[in-house]
Amino acid sequence: MELLAAAFSAACAVDHDSSPSDSDARDSAGGHLPSSESPSSAGDGTTPEDGPATLTEALQRIHPIPADSWRNLIEQIGLLYQEYRDKSTLQEIETRRKQDAEIQGAADGSPGNKEAVEDGEEDGEEEEEGEEEELASPPERKVLPQICLLSNPHSRFNLWQDLPEIRSSGVLDILQPEEVKLQEAMFELVTSEASYYKSLSLLVSHFMDNERLRKLLHPSEAHILFSNVLDVMAVSERFLLELEHRMEENIVISDVCDIVHRYAADHFSVYITYVSNQTYQERTYKQLLQEKAAFRELIAQLELDPKCRGLPLSSFLILPFQRITRLKLLVQNILKRVEERSERECTALDAHKELEMVVKACNEGVRKMSRTEQMISIQKKMEFKIKSVPIISHSRWLLKQGPLQQMSGPKTSRTLRTKKLFHEIYLFLFNDLLVICRQIPGDKFQVFDSAPRGLLRVEELEDQGQTLANVFILRLLENSDDREATYMLKASSQSEMKRWMTSLAPNRRTKFVSFTSRLLDCPQVQCVHPYVGQQPDELTLELADVLNILEKTEDGWIFGERLHDQERGWFPSSMTEEILNPKIRSQNLKECFRVHKMEDPQRSQNKDRRKLGSRTRQ
């Protein structure tokens, strides 16, 4: 995901791991009762014993939305997809902040609070005791930012529960709060697809089909710049139409993940084609801006049109990748809301699995293009003092490169306080190989040692004064001469030392434990400023990303693992803020476990379908 965000330094897609903003917004905006323990439902005075309370009963009682009414609602969407994405993400960040601010109130609660941390929102006793606190607190405390289009003045609708048809139907008196949250999650997937289609249409009609732009661009340049965006838009249109038809069947949405699964398996290969072209698209766009003044001036003029809302062309070109990743997160959000072991859970898991494969194929497509060029460039710069090692391989890629200081002389000279104690060397670390070089004139590198990555060991030295600060030992169990070699290396900072040690020996134990160990209270942060990774070992962060902290340095760097895709990497701590509330951390982990849980044997019958879809995409 990060590769394309880095390509255009895009203003970040949204998160997913936990969507407290939507549920709290519904509680405040929809007039729902805080829990199912309430003796009666709002409006009709029925009790749980004699009143309808299931989805089936709701579906039987509620009439469909008229097709014209739903179509008008879609057409009235006032947000471009970029605006929708940014608003939704910032609201999610603010919601987590407000919930984190309530940590003291949660800590002062009942003795059962520890159970609440483990069980999420399922502890009924805490809800009862929390009601007394709510009465004593200002009502504004529960009013949290609302999701999606609610804060947009141009939008004529807000949440699913705010639709006139929903308000007048009485369905809000029938459905349980958790079902309403699920309806909102499915509704968001549909309306965001409409916003995305609107932005794609603007990219085609306003930029791609512009007559002046067509005359300026050679057909090959236009093809690289816009790729197969027409195919992507056609798929989005058909996808949106099917989602609309599902909405028109009943104002209580039965499911959308079955449609998502079918399209991901059979039609979303167009996204792989588009995204795989990203490296050439980015390069062509930059060259056109630099070399063609007429192109640069025309694009600037087109971007000033009020239709674009001040958004650049680059933000439209990256839309397909942002959408396919966002779809996966929206399905994750649905998956967190559906009943466990239900048919809708199976459907959501199938859809999520297919989308994961599409996103992975998109990433691999981009990596394949950029890695091949990078490996060719590196090999051209290398001169071998030892037996030559073939660098270029279809299964090899660069993990980290950079200079380090090697200690020279016998061990007895370590205490000498002289700069001659260290000499600069340069390391190229690939996924399967380490190459150790000296930089020579002409931007060349002379290779004097190498070793398979699996035969590397690292060891951090204890604090031995300023001269040996940030020093670690690198052992090659079998180097290019088939013998063991030891290097004492000094990094420029503590974070650089930790980053090299993590890359050289990825299975080395870190300060904090990964979420895969199911530690319920692992330190977590959320991204509050987007960050584009500058090195291969860095992680590109998008707003509202939630990450577990695996390692932390004193000079402001974190090695983390993102919950929604389990990607690991380094990033500046200044781009994030810590999640202090243990209940929120536990809820994030619990939802993550559910989304990424092992495949259920009952779902094994779907393997053939997934494999078939994968072969179709390839």
Short mmCIF file of N, CA, C and O in Angstrom, two decimals, residues 432-548:
data_model
loop_
_atom_site.label_atom_id
_atom_site.label_comp_id
_atom_site.label_asym_id
_atom_site.label_seq_id
_atom_site.Cartn_x
_atom_site.Cartn_y
_atom_site.Cartn_z
N ASP A 432 18.21 -11.82 0.81
CA ASP A 432 18.89 -13.11 0.98
C ASP A 432 20.41 -13.00 1.00
O ASP A 432 21.11 -14.01 1.05
N LEU A 433 20.95 -11.79 0.95
CA LEU A 433 22.39 -11.63 0.78
C LEU A 433 22.86 -10.30 1.39
O LEU A 433 22.18 -9.28 1.28
N LEU A 434 24.04 -10.34 2.02
CA LEU A 434 24.71 -9.12 2.49
C LEU A 434 25.98 -8.94 1.68
O LEU A 434 26.78 -9.87 1.53
N VAL A 435 26.18 -7.72 1.15
CA VAL A 435 27.38 -7.38 0.40
C VAL A 435 28.07 -6.23 1.11
O VAL A 435 27.45 -5.19 1.37
N ILE A 436 29.36 -6.41 1.44
CA ILE A 436 30.12 -5.39 2.18
C ILE A 436 31.14 -4.77 1.22
O ILE A 436 31.92 -5.48 0.57
N CYS A 437 31.14 -3.44 1.15
CA CYS A 437 31.93 -2.73 0.15
C CYS A 437 32.70 -1.56 0.77
O CYS A 437 32.45 -1.16 1.91
N ARG A 438 33.61 -1.03 -0.05
CA ARG A 438 34.22 0.27 0.21
C ARG A 438 33.86 1.18 -0.96
O ARG A 438 33.93 0.76 -2.11
N GLN A 439 33.45 2.40 -0.64
CA GLN A 439 33.09 3.33 -1.71
C GLN A 439 34.36 3.87 -2.34
O GLN A 439 35.30 4.28 -1.64
N ILE A 440 34.41 3.86 -3.67
CA ILE A 440 35.58 4.32 -4.40
C ILE A 440 35.15 5.42 -5.37
O ILE A 440 33.95 5.61 -5.62
N PRO A 441 36.09 6.19 -5.91
CA PRO A 441 35.72 7.31 -6.81
C PRO A 441 34.86 6.84 -7.98
O PRO A 441 34.93 5.70 -8.43
N GLY A 442 34.05 7.77 -8.46
CA GLY A 442 33.17 7.50 -9.60
C GLY A 442 31.86 6.87 -9.20
O GLY A 442 31.23 6.19 -10.03
N ASP A 443 31.43 7.09 -7.95
CA ASP A 443 30.18 6.52 -7.46
C ASP A 443 30.16 5.01 -7.64
O ASP A 443 29.15 4.43 -8.04
N LYS A 444 31.30 4.39 -7.35
CA LYS A 444 31.42 2.94 -7.46
C LYS A 444 31.65 2.33 -6.07
O LYS A 444 32.01 3.03 -5.12
N PHE A 445 31.47 1.01 -5.99
CA PHE A 445 31.66 0.30 -4.73
C PHE A 445 32.49 -0.95 -4.99
O PHE A 445 32.18 -1.75 -5.87
N GLN A 446 33.57 -1.09 -4.19
CA GLN A 446 34.44 -2.25 -4.31
C GLN A 446 34.02 -3.28 -3.26
O GLN A 446 34.10 -3.03 -2.07
N VAL A 447 33.58 -4.44 -3.71
CA VAL A 447 33.08 -5.49 -2.82
C VAL A 447 34.26 -6.30 -2.28
O VAL A 447 35.08 -6.81 -3.06
N PHE A 448 34.34 -6.42 -0.94
CA PHE A 448 35.42 -7.21 -0.36
C PHE A 448 34.92 -8.35 0.53
O PHE A 448 35.71 -9.15 1.01
N ASP A 449 33.60 -8.45 0.75
CA ASP A 449 33.08 -9.58 1.51
C ASP A 449 31.57 -9.69 1.27
O ASP A 449 30.91 -8.72 0.88
N SER A 450 31.05 -10.89 1.52
CA SER A 450 29.61 -11.13 1.37
C SER A 450 29.24 -12.37 2.17
O SER A 450 30.10 -13.16 2.55
N ALA A 451 27.93 -12.53 2.42
CA ALA A 451 27.44 -13.70 3.15
C ALA A 451 25.94 -13.82 2.96
O ALA A 451 25.24 -12.80 2.79
N PRO A 452 25.42 -15.03 2.98
CA PRO A 452 23.96 -15.20 2.94
C PRO A 452 23.34 -14.54 4.17
O PRO A 452 23.91 -14.59 5.27
N ARG A 453 22.18 -13.95 3.99
CA ARG A 453 21.53 -13.26 5.10
C ARG A 453 21.19 -14.20 6.26
O ARG A 453 21.22 -13.82 7.42
N GLY A 454 20.87 -15.44 5.94
CA GLY A 454 20.52 -16.41 6.97
C GLY A 454 21.69 -16.78 7.86
O GLY A 454 21.49 -17.40 8.92
N LEU A 455 22.92 -16.40 7.47
CA LEU A 455 24.11 -16.75 8.26
C LEU A 455 24.69 -15.51 8.93
O LEU A 455 25.90 -15.44 9.18
N LEU A 456 23.85 -14.55 9.25
CA LEU A 456 24.28 -13.33 9.94
C LEU A 456 23.80 -13.35 11.38
O LEU A 456 22.69 -13.79 11.67
N ARG A 457 24.63 -12.86 12.29
CA ARG A 457 24.26 -12.70 13.69
C ARG A 457 24.73 -11.33 14.16
O ARG A 457 25.80 -10.87 13.75
N VAL A 458 23.94 -10.70 15.01
CA VAL A 458 24.30 -9.39 15.52
C VAL A 458 24.25 -9.39 17.04
O VAL A 458 23.52 -10.18 17.66
N GLU A 459 25.05 -8.51 17.62
CA GLU A 459 25.11 -8.41 19.08
C GLU A 459 25.40 -6.96 19.45
O GLU A 459 26.34 -6.34 18.92
N GLU A 460 24.60 -6.41 20.32
CA GLU A 460 24.79 -5.02 20.74
C GLU A 460 25.79 -4.96 21.88
O GLU A 460 25.72 -5.74 22.83
N LEU A 461 26.72 -4.01 21.80
CA LEU A 461 27.70 -3.82 22.87
C LEU A 461 27.08 -2.98 23.98
O LEU A 461 26.30 -2.07 23.73
N GLU A 462 27.45 -3.28 25.21
CA GLU A 462 27.01 -2.45 26.31
C GLU A 462 27.72 -1.11 26.23
O GLU A 462 28.77 -0.97 25.60
N ASP A 463 27.15 -0.13 26.92
CA ASP A 463 27.69 1.23 26.89
C ASP A 463 29.15 1.23 27.36
O ASP A 463 29.45 0.86 28.49
N GLN A 464 30.04 1.64 26.44
CA GLN A 464 31.46 1.67 26.77
C GLN A 464 32.06 3.05 26.49
O GLN A 464 33.21 3.18 26.09
N GLY A 465 31.27 4.09 26.69
CA GLY A 465 31.78 5.44 26.47
C GLY A 465 31.42 5.97 25.11
O GLY A 465 30.89 5.26 24.24
N GLN A 466 31.71 7.24 24.90
CA GLN A 466 31.30 7.93 23.68
C GLN A 466 31.92 7.32 22.43
O GLN A 466 31.29 7.21 21.39
N THR A 467 33.18 6.88 22.53
CA THR A 467 33.85 6.34 21.35
C THR A 467 33.16 5.10 20.81
O THR A 467 33.06 4.89 19.61
N LEU A 468 32.68 4.26 21.72
CA LEU A 468 32.03 3.03 21.31
C LEU A 468 30.52 3.08 21.43
O LEU A 468 29.86 2.05 21.49
N ALA A 469 29.98 4.30 21.47
CA ALA A 469 28.52 4.42 21.48
C ALA A 469 27.96 4.00 20.13
O ALA A 469 28.55 4.22 19.08
N ASN A 470 26.80 3.37 20.16
CA ASN A 470 26.09 2.92 18.95
C ASN A 470 26.92 1.91 18.15
O ASN A 470 26.88 1.90 16.92
N VAL A 471 27.68 1.09 18.85
CA VAL A 471 28.51 0.08 18.21
C VAL A 471 27.86 -1.29 18.41
O VAL A 471 27.34 -1.60 19.48
N PHE A 472 27.89 -2.10 17.36
CA PHE A 472 27.39 -3.47 17.46
C PHE A 472 28.32 -4.41 16.70
O PHE A 472 29.12 -3.97 15.86
N ILE A 473 28.22 -5.68 17.02
CA ILE A 473 29.07 -6.69 16.40
C ILE A 473 28.25 -7.46 15.36
O ILE A 473 27.15 -7.92 15.64
N LEU A 474 28.79 -7.57 14.17
CA LEU A 474 28.18 -8.34 13.10
C LEU A 474 29.04 -9.58 12.83
O LEU A 474 30.24 -9.45 12.53
N ARG A 475 28.44 -10.75 12.91
CA ARG A 475 29.16 -11.99 12.65
C ARG A 475 28.62 -12.64 11.38
O ARG A 475 27.42 -12.82 11.23
N LEU A 476 29.55 -12.97 10.50
CA LEU A 476 29.23 -13.73 9.30
C LEU A 476 29.66 -15.16 9.57
O LEU A 476 30.86 -15.46 9.66
N LEU A 477 28.70 -16.05 9.75
CA LEU A 477 29.04 -17.43 10.09
C LEU A 477 29.77 -18.12 8.95
O LEU A 477 30.56 -19.05 9.18
N GLU A 478 29.53 -17.65 7.73
CA GLU A 478 30.24 -18.19 6.58
C GLU A 478 30.27 -17.12 5.49
O GLU A 478 29.24 -16.81 4.89
N ASN A 479 31.45 -16.53 5.29
CA ASN A 479 31.54 -15.43 4.33
C ASN A 479 31.95 -15.94 2.95
O ASN A 479 31.91 -17.14 2.67
N SER A 480 32.40 -15.01 2.11
CA SER A 480 32.75 -15.38 0.73
C SER A 480 33.95 -16.31 0.66
O SER A 480 34.14 -17.01 -0.35
N ASP A 481 34.78 -16.34 1.73
CA ASP A 481 35.93 -17.24 1.78
C ASP A 481 35.61 -18.52 2.54
O ASP A 481 36.53 -19.25 2.94
N ASP A 482 34.34 -18.76 2.77
CA ASP A 482 33.88 -19.95 3.48
C ASP A 482 34.46 -20.04 4.91
O ASP A 482 34.79 -21.12 5.40
N ARG A 483 34.59 -18.92 5.55
CA ARG A 483 35.05 -18.90 6.92
C ARG A 483 34.22 -17.90 7.72
O ARG A 483 33.48 -17.10 7.16
N GLU A 484 34.36 -17.96 9.03
CA GLU A 484 33.62 -17.02 9.88
C GLU A 484 34.38 -15.70 9.95
O GLU A 484 35.62 -15.67 10.02
N ALA A 485 33.63 -14.60 9.93
CA ALA A 485 34.23 -13.27 10.01
C ALA A 485 33.42 -12.42 10.97
O ALA A 485 32.20 -12.57 11.10
N THR A 486 34.13 -11.52 11.67
CA THR A 486 33.49 -10.65 12.65
C THR A 486 33.83 -9.20 12.35
O THR A 486 35.00 -8.86 12.08
N TYR A 487 32.82 -8.34 12.38
CA TYR A 487 33.00 -6.91 12.15
C TYR A 487 32.41 -6.15 13.34
O TYR A 487 31.30 -6.46 13.80
N MET A 488 33.19 -5.19 13.82
CA MET A 488 32.67 -4.29 14.85
C MET A 488 32.30 -2.99 14.14
O MET A 488 33.17 -2.31 13.57
N LEU A 489 31.00 -2.65 14.16
CA LEU A 489 30.49 -1.55 13.35
C LEU A 489 29.86 -0.47 14.22
O LEU A 489 29.20 -0.76 15.22
N LYS A 490 30.07 0.76 13.81
CA LYS A 490 29.54 1.92 14.55
C LYS A 490 28.57 2.68 13.66
O LYS A 490 28.89 3.03 12.52
N ALA A 491 27.36 2.91 14.17
CA ALA A 491 26.34 3.67 13.43
C ALA A 491 26.35 5.13 13.87
O ALA A 491 26.92 5.49 14.91
N SER A 492 25.70 5.96 13.08
CA SER A 492 25.70 7.41 13.37
C SER A 492 24.77 7.79 14.52
O SER A 492 24.90 8.86 15.08
N SER A 493 23.82 6.91 14.87
CA SER A 493 22.88 7.20 15.95
C SER A 493 22.35 5.90 16.51
O SER A 493 22.55 4.82 15.93
N GLN A 494 21.65 6.00 17.64
CA GLN A 494 21.08 4.81 18.23
C GLN A 494 20.03 4.18 17.32
O GLN A 494 19.97 2.97 17.14
N SER A 495 19.20 5.03 16.73
CA SER A 495 18.15 4.51 15.86
C SER A 495 18.74 3.82 14.63
O SER A 495 18.25 2.77 14.19
N GLU A 496 19.83 4.39 14.07
CA GLU A 496 20.46 3.76 12.91
C GLU A 496 21.06 2.41 13.28
O GLU A 496 20.99 1.45 12.51
N MET A 497 21.64 2.32 14.48
CA MET A 497 22.18 1.04 14.94
C MET A 497 21.05 0.01 15.08
O MET A 497 21.18 -1.13 14.61
N LYS A 498 19.94 0.41 15.71
CA LYS A 498 18.82 -0.51 15.90
C LYS A 498 18.23 -0.95 14.56
O LYS A 498 17.85 -2.12 14.38
N ARG A 499 18.17 -0.03 13.63
CA ARG A 499 17.59 -0.34 12.32
C ARG A 499 18.46 -1.35 11.57
O ARG A 499 17.95 -2.28 10.93
N TRP A 500 19.78 -1.17 11.65
CA TRP A 500 20.66 -2.13 11.00
C TRP A 500 20.56 -3.49 11.67
O TRP A 500 20.50 -4.53 11.00
N MET A 501 20.52 -3.52 12.98
CA MET A 501 20.45 -4.79 13.69
C MET A 501 19.14 -5.52 13.38
O MET A 501 19.12 -6.74 13.19
N THR A 502 18.03 -4.76 13.30
CA THR A 502 16.74 -5.36 12.98
C THR A 502 16.72 -5.92 11.57
O THR A 502 16.17 -7.00 11.32
N SER A 503 17.35 -5.21 10.62
CA SER A 503 17.37 -5.66 9.23
C SER A 503 18.30 -6.84 9.03
O SER A 503 18.00 -7.79 8.29
N LEU A 504 19.48 -6.80 9.69
CA LEU A 504 20.45 -7.86 9.53
C LEU A 504 19.99 -9.17 10.15
O LEU A 504 20.26 -10.26 9.63
N ALA A 505 19.30 -9.07 11.28
CA ALA A 505 18.81 -10.26 11.98
C ALA A 505 17.35 -10.04 12.35
O ALA A 505 17.03 -9.66 13.47
N PRO A 506 16.44 -10.26 11.41
CA PRO A 506 15.03 -9.91 11.62
C PRO A 506 14.35 -10.71 12.72
O PRO A 506 13.34 -10.26 13.27
N ASN A 507 14.86 -11.87 13.06
CA ASN A 507 14.23 -12.69 14.09
C ASN A 507 14.78 -12.43 15.48
O ASN A 507 14.44 -13.13 16.43
N ARG A 508 15.66 -11.43 15.58
CA ARG A 508 16.21 -11.07 16.89
C ARG A 508 15.10 -10.57 17.80
O ARG A 508 14.20 -9.86 17.37
N ARG A 509 15.15 -10.93 19.06
CA ARG A 509 14.12 -10.53 20.01
C ARG A 509 14.15 -9.01 20.19
O ARG A 509 15.21 -8.41 20.35
N THR A 510 12.98 -8.38 20.13
CA THR A 510 12.88 -6.94 20.31
C THR A 510 12.33 -6.61 21.69
O THR A 510 11.91 -7.48 22.45
N LYS A 511 12.32 -5.32 22.01
CA LYS A 511 11.92 -4.88 23.34
C LYS A 511 10.47 -5.21 23.62
O LYS A 511 10.10 -5.61 24.72
N PHE A 512 9.60 -5.03 22.63
CA PHE A 512 8.18 -5.29 22.80
C PHE A 512 7.77 -6.49 21.96
O PHE A 512 8.42 -6.80 20.96
N VAL A 513 6.70 -7.13 22.34
CA VAL A 513 6.27 -8.36 21.67
C VAL A 513 5.25 -8.01 20.59
O VAL A 513 4.40 -7.15 20.77
N SER A 514 5.32 -8.72 19.47
CA SER A 514 4.37 -8.51 18.38
C SER A 514 2.97 -8.93 18.80
O SER A 514 2.79 -9.76 19.68
N PHE A 515 1.96 -8.35 18.12
CA PHE A 515 0.58 -8.68 18.46
C PHE A 515 0.25 -10.14 18.20
O PHE A 515 -0.69 -10.69 18.74
N THR A 516 1.07 -10.77 17.35
CA THR A 516 0.78 -12.17 17.05
C THR A 516 0.99 -13.08 18.26
O THR A 516 0.57 -14.22 18.25
N SER A 517 1.64 -12.56 19.29
CA SER A 517 1.78 -13.34 20.52
C SER A 517 0.52 -13.26 21.37
O SER A 517 0.44 -13.87 22.43
N ARG A 518 -0.46 -12.45 20.91
CA ARG A 518 -1.73 -12.27 21.61
C ARG A 518 -1.54 -11.62 22.99
O ARG A 518 -2.29 -11.88 23.92
N LEU A 519 -0.51 -10.80 23.11
CA LEU A 519 -0.35 -10.02 24.33
C LEU A 519 -1.42 -8.95 24.34
O LEU A 519 -1.50 -8.13 23.42
N LEU A 520 -2.27 -8.95 25.38
CA LEU A 520 -3.46 -8.09 25.36
C LEU A 520 -3.14 -6.62 25.55
O LEU A 520 -3.96 -5.78 25.24
N ASP A 521 -1.96 -6.28 26.09
CA ASP A 521 -1.70 -4.88 26.36
C ASP A 521 -0.38 -4.44 25.75
O ASP A 521 0.47 -3.86 26.41
N CYS A 522 -0.17 -4.75 24.48
CA CYS A 522 1.02 -4.31 23.76
C CYS A 522 0.94 -2.80 23.52
O CYS A 522 -0.14 -2.28 23.21
N PRO A 523 2.04 -2.05 23.67
CA PRO A 523 2.00 -0.61 23.38
C PRO A 523 1.56 -0.35 21.94
O PRO A 523 1.97 -1.06 21.03
N GLN A 524 0.73 0.67 21.77
CA GLN A 524 0.20 1.00 20.45
C GLN A 524 0.28 2.49 20.20
O GLN A 524 0.27 3.30 21.14
N VAL A 525 0.36 2.85 18.93
CA VAL A 525 0.29 4.24 18.50
C VAL A 525 -0.68 4.34 17.33
O VAL A 525 -0.95 3.34 16.65
N GLN A 526 -1.19 5.54 17.11
CA GLN A 526 -1.94 5.80 15.88
C GLN A 526 -1.27 6.94 15.13
O GLN A 526 -0.69 7.85 15.73
N CYS A 527 -1.31 6.86 13.80
CA CYS A 527 -0.68 7.87 12.96
C CYS A 527 -1.54 9.13 12.92
O CYS A 527 -2.73 9.07 12.62
N VAL A 528 -0.93 10.27 13.23
CA VAL A 528 -1.65 11.55 13.20
C VAL A 528 -1.07 12.49 12.13
O VAL A 528 -1.63 13.55 11.87
N HIS A 529 0.07 12.10 11.54
CA HIS A 529 0.65 12.84 10.42
C HIS A 529 1.12 11.83 9.39
O HIS A 529 1.82 10.88 9.72
N PRO A 530 0.74 11.98 8.12
CA PRO A 530 1.18 11.02 7.11
C PRO A 530 2.69 11.05 6.96
O PRO A 530 3.32 12.10 7.10
N TYR A 531 3.25 9.90 6.67
CA TYR A 531 4.71 9.80 6.51
C TYR A 531 5.01 8.87 5.35
O TYR A 531 4.47 7.77 5.25
N VAL A 532 5.89 9.32 4.46
CA VAL A 532 6.32 8.53 3.32
C VAL A 532 7.71 7.99 3.61
O VAL A 532 8.65 8.76 3.84
N GLY A 533 7.86 6.68 3.64
CA GLY A 533 9.14 6.06 3.95
C GLY A 533 10.23 6.49 2.98
O GLY A 533 10.01 6.51 1.77
N GLN A 534 11.41 6.80 3.52
CA GLN A 534 12.53 7.26 2.70
C GLN A 534 13.52 6.14 2.41
O GLN A 534 14.33 6.26 1.51
N GLN A 535 13.48 5.08 3.20
CA GLN A 535 14.39 3.95 3.03
C GLN A 535 13.57 2.67 2.94
O GLN A 535 12.43 2.62 3.41
N PRO A 536 14.14 1.61 2.36
CA PRO A 536 13.38 0.35 2.23
C PRO A 536 12.91 -0.23 3.55
O PRO A 536 11.91 -0.94 3.58
N ASP A 537 13.62 0.08 4.66
CA ASP A 537 13.21 -0.48 5.95
C ASP A 537 12.22 0.39 6.69
O ASP A 537 11.84 0.08 7.82
N GLU A 538 11.80 1.49 6.06
CA GLU A 538 10.83 2.38 6.69
C GLU A 538 9.42 2.06 6.23
O GLU A 538 9.21 1.55 5.12
N LEU A 539 8.47 2.37 7.07
CA LEU A 539 7.07 2.09 6.80
C LEU A 539 6.35 3.39 6.45
O LEU A 539 6.43 4.37 7.20
N THR A 540 5.70 3.41 5.32
CA THR A 540 4.87 4.56 4.96
C THR A 540 3.59 4.52 5.78
O THR A 540 2.90 3.50 5.80
N LEU A 541 3.30 5.62 6.45
CA LEU A 541 2.14 5.68 7.34
C LEU A 541 1.03 6.50 6.72
O LEU A 541 1.28 7.53 6.09
N GLU A 542 -0.18 6.03 6.92
CA GLU A 542 -1.36 6.76 6.50
C GLU A 542 -2.13 7.19 7.74
O GLU A 542 -2.08 6.52 8.78
N LEU A 543 -2.82 8.28 7.64
CA LEU A 543 -3.56 8.81 8.78
C LEU A 543 -4.47 7.74 9.39
O LEU A 543 -5.15 7.02 8.68
N ALA A 544 -4.42 7.66 10.72
CA ALA A 544 -5.26 6.76 11.52
C ALA A 544 -4.78 5.32 11.52
O ALA A 544 -5.42 4.45 12.09
N ASP A 545 -3.64 5.02 10.87
CA ASP A 545 -3.06 3.69 11.00
C ASP A 545 -2.81 3.39 12.48
O ASP A 545 -2.33 4.25 13.23
N VAL A 546 -3.12 2.17 12.90
CA VAL A 546 -2.84 1.74 14.27
C VAL A 546 -1.73 0.70 14.21
O VAL A 546 -1.78 -0.23 13.42
N LEU A 547 -0.70 0.90 15.06
CA LEU A 547 0.47 0.04 15.01
C LEU A 547 0.88 -0.40 16.41
O LEU A 547 0.75 0.36 17.38
N ASN A 548 1.36 -1.63 16.51
CA ASN A 548 1.98 -2.10 17.73
C ASN A 548 3.44 -1.69 17.74
O ASN A 548 4.10 -1.74 16.69
#
